[in-house]
Coordinates of C-alpha atoms in Angstrom, one line a residue:
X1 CA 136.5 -17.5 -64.9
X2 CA 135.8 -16.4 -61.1
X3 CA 135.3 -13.0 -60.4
X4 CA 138.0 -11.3 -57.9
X5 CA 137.6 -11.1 -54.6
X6 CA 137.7 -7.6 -54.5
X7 CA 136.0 -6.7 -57.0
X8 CA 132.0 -6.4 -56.8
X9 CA 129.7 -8.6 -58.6
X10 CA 127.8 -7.0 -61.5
X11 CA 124.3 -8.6 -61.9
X12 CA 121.9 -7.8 -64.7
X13 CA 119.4 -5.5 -63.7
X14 CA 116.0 -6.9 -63.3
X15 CA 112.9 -4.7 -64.9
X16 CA 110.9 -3.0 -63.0
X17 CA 107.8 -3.9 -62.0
X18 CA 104.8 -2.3 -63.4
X19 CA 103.1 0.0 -60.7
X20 CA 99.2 -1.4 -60.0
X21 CA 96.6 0.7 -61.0
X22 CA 94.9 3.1 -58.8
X23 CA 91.9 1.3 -58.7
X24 CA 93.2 -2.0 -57.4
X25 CA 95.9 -0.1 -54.6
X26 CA 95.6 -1.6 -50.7
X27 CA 93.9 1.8 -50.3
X28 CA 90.8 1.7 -52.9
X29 CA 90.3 -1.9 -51.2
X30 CA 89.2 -1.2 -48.0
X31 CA 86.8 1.6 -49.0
X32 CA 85.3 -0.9 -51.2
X33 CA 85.1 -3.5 -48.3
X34 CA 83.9 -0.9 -45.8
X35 CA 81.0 0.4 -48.2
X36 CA 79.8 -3.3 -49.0
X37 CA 79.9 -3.8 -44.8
X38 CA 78.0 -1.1 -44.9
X39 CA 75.3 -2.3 -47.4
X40 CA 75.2 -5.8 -45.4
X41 CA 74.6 -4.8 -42.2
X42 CA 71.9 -2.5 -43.2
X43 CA 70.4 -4.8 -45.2
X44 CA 70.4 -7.4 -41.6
X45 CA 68.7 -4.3 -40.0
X46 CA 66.2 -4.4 -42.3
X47 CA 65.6 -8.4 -41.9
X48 CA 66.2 -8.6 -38.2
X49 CA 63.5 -6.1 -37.7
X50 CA 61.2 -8.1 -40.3
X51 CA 61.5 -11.3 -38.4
X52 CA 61.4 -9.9 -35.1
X53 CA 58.0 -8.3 -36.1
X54 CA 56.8 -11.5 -37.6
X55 CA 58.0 -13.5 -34.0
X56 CA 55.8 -10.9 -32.5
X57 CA 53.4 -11.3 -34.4
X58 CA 52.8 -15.1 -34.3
X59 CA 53.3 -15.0 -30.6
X60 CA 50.4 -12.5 -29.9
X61 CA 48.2 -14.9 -32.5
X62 CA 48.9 -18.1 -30.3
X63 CA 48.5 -16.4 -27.2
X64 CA 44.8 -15.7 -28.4
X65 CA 44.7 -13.0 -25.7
X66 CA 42.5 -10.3 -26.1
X67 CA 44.5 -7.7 -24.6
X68 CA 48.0 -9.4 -26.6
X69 CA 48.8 -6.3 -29.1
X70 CA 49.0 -7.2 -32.6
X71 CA 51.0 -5.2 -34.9
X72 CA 48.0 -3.7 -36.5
X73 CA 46.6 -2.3 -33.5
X74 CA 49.7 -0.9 -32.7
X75 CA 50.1 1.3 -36.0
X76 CA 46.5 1.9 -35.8
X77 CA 47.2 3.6 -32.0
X78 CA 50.6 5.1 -33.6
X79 CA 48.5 6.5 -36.5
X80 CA 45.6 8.0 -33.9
X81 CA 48.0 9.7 -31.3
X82 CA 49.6 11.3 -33.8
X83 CA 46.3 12.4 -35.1
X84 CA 45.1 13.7 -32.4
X85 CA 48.8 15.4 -31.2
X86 CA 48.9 13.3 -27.7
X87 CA 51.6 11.7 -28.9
X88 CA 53.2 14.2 -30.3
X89 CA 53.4 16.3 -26.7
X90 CA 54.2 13.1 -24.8
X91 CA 57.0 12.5 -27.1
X92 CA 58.0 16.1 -26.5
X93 CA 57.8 16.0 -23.0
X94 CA 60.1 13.2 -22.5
X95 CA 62.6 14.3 -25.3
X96 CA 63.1 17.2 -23.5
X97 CA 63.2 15.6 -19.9
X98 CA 66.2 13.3 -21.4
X99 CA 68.4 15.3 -23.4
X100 CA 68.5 17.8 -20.6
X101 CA 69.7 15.2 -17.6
X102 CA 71.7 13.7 -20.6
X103 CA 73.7 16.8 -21.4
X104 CA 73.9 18.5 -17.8
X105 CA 75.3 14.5 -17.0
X106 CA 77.8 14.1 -19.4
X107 CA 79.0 17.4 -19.3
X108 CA 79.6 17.1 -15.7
X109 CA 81.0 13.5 -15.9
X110 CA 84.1 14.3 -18.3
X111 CA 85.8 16.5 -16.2
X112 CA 84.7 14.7 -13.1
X113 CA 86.4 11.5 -15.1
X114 CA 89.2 13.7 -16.3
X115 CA 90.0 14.0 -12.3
X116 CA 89.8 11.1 -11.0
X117 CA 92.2 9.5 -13.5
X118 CA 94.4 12.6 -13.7
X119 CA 94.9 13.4 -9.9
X120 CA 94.9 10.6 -6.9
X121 CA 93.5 13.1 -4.5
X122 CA 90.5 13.7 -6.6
X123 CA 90.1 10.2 -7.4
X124 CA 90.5 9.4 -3.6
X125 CA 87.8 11.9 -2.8
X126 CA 85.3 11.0 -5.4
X127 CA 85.4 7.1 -6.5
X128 CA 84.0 6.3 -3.4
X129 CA 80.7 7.8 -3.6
X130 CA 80.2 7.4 -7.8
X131 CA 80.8 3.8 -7.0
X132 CA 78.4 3.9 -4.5
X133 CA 75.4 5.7 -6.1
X134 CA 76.1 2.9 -9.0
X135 CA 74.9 0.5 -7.2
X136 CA 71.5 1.6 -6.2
X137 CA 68.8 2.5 -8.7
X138 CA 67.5 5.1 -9.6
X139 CA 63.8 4.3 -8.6
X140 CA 65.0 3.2 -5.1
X141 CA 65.9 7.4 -4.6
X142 CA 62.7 8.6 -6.0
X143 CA 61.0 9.2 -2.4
X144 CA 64.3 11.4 -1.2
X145 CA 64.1 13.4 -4.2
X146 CA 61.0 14.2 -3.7
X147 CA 61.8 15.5 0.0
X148 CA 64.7 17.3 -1.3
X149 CA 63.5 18.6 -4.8
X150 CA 59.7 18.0 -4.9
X151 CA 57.5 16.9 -7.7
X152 CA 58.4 19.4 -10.6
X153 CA 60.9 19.2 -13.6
X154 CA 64.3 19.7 -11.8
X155 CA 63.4 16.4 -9.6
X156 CA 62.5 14.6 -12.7
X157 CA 65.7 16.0 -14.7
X158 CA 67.7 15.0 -11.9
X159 CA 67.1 11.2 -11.6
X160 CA 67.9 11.2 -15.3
X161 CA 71.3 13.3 -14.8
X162 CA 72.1 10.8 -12.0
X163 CA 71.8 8.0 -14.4
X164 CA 73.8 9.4 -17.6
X165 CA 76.3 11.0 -15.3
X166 CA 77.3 7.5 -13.1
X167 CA 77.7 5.9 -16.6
X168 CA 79.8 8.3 -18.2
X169 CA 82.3 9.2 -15.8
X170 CA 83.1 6.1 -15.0
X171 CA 84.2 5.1 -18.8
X172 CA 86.1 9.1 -19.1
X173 CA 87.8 7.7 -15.8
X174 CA 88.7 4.2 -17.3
X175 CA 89.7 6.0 -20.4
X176 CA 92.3 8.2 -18.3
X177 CA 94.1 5.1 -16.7
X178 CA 94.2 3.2 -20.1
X179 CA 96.5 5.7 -21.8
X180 CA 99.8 4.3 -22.8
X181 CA 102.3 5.3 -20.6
X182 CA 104.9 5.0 -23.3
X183 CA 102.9 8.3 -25.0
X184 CA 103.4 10.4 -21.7
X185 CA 106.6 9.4 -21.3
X186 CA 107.7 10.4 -24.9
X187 CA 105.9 13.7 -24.7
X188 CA 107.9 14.5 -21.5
X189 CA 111.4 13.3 -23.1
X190 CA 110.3 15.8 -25.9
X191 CA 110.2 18.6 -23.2
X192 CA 106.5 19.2 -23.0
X193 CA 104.8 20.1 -19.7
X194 CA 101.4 18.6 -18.2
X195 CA 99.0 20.7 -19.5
X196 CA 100.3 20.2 -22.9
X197 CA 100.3 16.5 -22.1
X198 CA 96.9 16.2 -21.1
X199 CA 95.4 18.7 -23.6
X200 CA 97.7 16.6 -26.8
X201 CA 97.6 13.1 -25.5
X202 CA 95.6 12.0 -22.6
X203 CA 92.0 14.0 -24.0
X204 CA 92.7 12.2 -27.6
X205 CA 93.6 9.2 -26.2
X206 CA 90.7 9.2 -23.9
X207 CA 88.2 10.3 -26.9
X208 CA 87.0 6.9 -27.7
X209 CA 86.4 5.2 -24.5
X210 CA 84.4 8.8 -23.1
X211 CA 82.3 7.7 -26.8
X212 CA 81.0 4.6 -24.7
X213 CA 80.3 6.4 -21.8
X214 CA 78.0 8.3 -23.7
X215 CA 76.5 5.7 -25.7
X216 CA 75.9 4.0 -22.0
X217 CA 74.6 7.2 -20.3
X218 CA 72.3 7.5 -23.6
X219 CA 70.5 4.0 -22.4
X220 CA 70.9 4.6 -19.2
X221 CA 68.8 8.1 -19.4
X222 CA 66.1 6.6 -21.5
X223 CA 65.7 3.6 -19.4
X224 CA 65.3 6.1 -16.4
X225 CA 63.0 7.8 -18.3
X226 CA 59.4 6.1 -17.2
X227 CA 60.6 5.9 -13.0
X228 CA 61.5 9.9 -13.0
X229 CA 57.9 10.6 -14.9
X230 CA 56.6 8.8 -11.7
X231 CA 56.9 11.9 -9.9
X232 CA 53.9 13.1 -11.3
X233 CA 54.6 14.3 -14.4
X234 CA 51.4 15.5 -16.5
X235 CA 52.5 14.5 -19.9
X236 CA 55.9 11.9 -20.9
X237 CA 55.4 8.5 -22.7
X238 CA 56.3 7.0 -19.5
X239 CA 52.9 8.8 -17.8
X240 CA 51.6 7.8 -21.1
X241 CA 52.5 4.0 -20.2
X242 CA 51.4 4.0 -16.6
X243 CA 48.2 5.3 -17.5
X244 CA 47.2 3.1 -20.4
X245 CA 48.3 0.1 -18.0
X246 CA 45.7 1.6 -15.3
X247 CA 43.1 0.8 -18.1
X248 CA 44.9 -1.7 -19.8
X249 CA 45.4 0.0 -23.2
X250 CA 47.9 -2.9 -24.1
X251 CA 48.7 -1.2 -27.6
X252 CA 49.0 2.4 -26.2
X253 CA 51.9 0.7 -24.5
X254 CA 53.4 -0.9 -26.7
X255 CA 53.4 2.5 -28.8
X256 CA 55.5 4.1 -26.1
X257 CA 58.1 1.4 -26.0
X258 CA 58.2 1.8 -30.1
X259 CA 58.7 5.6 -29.4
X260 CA 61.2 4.9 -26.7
X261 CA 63.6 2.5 -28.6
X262 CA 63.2 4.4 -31.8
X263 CA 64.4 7.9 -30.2
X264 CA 67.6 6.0 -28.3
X265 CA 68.6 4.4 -31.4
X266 CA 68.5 7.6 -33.2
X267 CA 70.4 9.3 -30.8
X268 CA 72.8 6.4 -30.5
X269 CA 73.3 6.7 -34.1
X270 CA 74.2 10.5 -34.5
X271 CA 76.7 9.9 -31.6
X272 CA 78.1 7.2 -33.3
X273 CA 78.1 9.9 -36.4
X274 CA 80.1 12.1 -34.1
X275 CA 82.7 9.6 -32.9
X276 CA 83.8 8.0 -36.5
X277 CA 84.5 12.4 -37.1
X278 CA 86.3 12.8 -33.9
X279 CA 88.3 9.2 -33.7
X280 CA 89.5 8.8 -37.6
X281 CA 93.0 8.0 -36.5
X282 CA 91.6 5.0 -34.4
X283 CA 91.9 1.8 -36.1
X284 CA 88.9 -0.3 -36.1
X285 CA 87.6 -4.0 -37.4

């Protein structure tokens, strides 16, 4: 017999289904998948840095150059200079030269980028010149700071500041312009005012991309590093360098690099520390 027309249909109930357990939910999963990332890259660190040291190592043998460092002579120079403590002050010296042009850089380049995407006078006014000074290197200005600053630390502080600073404001200033409209928008429809716009949506939104303006000024302030210890700096790995070239102390030189790259990929590392704290609400791959 067919139901009426105006009368609902009853169906049977269907039983429920059982609820997973906790530790197979979509949100144990991806801690799972992130840790084991975790584990794999770390584990390519570790094997990259094996084979690049073995490369080295058979490219130094068939060379069969007597000033070609092996990787024995270069731990046997490591293990002397920190011996003797010369390494120890040159590492110092340049640790100290670098995070200060790093700092007094970035903290000058956020609200510098801030500007420049945030008001079109400013960014009228100051683009110009940023994308100016990006183009030449630092080593080409080295001769003018010296006529303006002389030969001591604020001259040698300063080519690194110009460095980190001409990376970083650039990415705060690219970070500024990429913010969704449709979030400004929405906070105005909502009745808020500029200040609260910038201070609740432009700075977070901006967070990630004045990250890589760090990470780049980072590099960039290292990689400065050995042409601002050109202005005769007593002590630095980069004088370290230039003198162990002048008596071609191949290994001494190699020892600075080591120094070099481990101390920026240190740094890099706590920053990236820093940004996963700051940007959890980002999604990432």
């Amino acid at each position: 017999m067919s139901p009426s027309p105006g009368k609902p249909v009853l169906q049977k109930a269907r039983p429920a289904t059982p609820e997973p357990p906790a530790a197979s939910t979509p949100a144990a999963r991806p801690r799972r998948a992130r840790g084991g990332r975790a584990d794999s890259v770390a584990w390519m660190y570790v094997a990259t840095f094996v084979l690049g040291i073995a490369l080295w190592w058979i490219v130094a043998e068939v060379t069969d150059n007597a000033l070609a460092p092996k990787p024995p002579d270069v731990v046997i120079a490591l293990g002397d200079g920190l011996r003797e403590g010369w390494l120890i002050d040159h590492t110092i010296a340049s640790l100290g030269r670098v995070a200060a042009g790093f700092v007094l850089g970035v903290l000058l380049a956020i609200p510098a980028g801030f500007l420049m995407g945030w008001y079109r006078v400013a960014r009228g006014m100051l683009e110009p010149w940023v994308q100016f000074f990006r183009t030449v290197p630092p080593l080409a200005l080295i001769p003018l700071v010296i006529v303006f600053l002389g030969i001591g630390e604020s001259a040698k502080v300063f080519v690194i500041f110009l460095a980190a600073f001409l990376s970083c404001v650039i990415a705060t200033f690219q970070g500024v312009r990429n913010v969704d409209l449709t979030y400004i928008n929405a906070a105005r429809v909502l009745g808020a005012k500029d200040g609260t716009i910038f201070a609740r949506v432009v700075i977070p939104a901006s967070t990630p991309y004045i990250f890589v303006g760090m990470r780049v000024a980072l590099g960039s302030s290292w990689a400065t590093l050995v042409a601002a210890e050109l202005l005769a700096a007593p002590t630095g790995l980069g004088r370290m360098m230039q003198s162990a070239q002048q008596f071609l102390q191949t290994d001494r030189i190699v020892v600075g690099v080591v120094m070099i790259g481990t101390l920026g990929f240190a740094m890099d590392r706590l920053l990236l520390i820093v940004e996963r704290r700051l940007t959890s609400w980002q999604e990432v791959r």
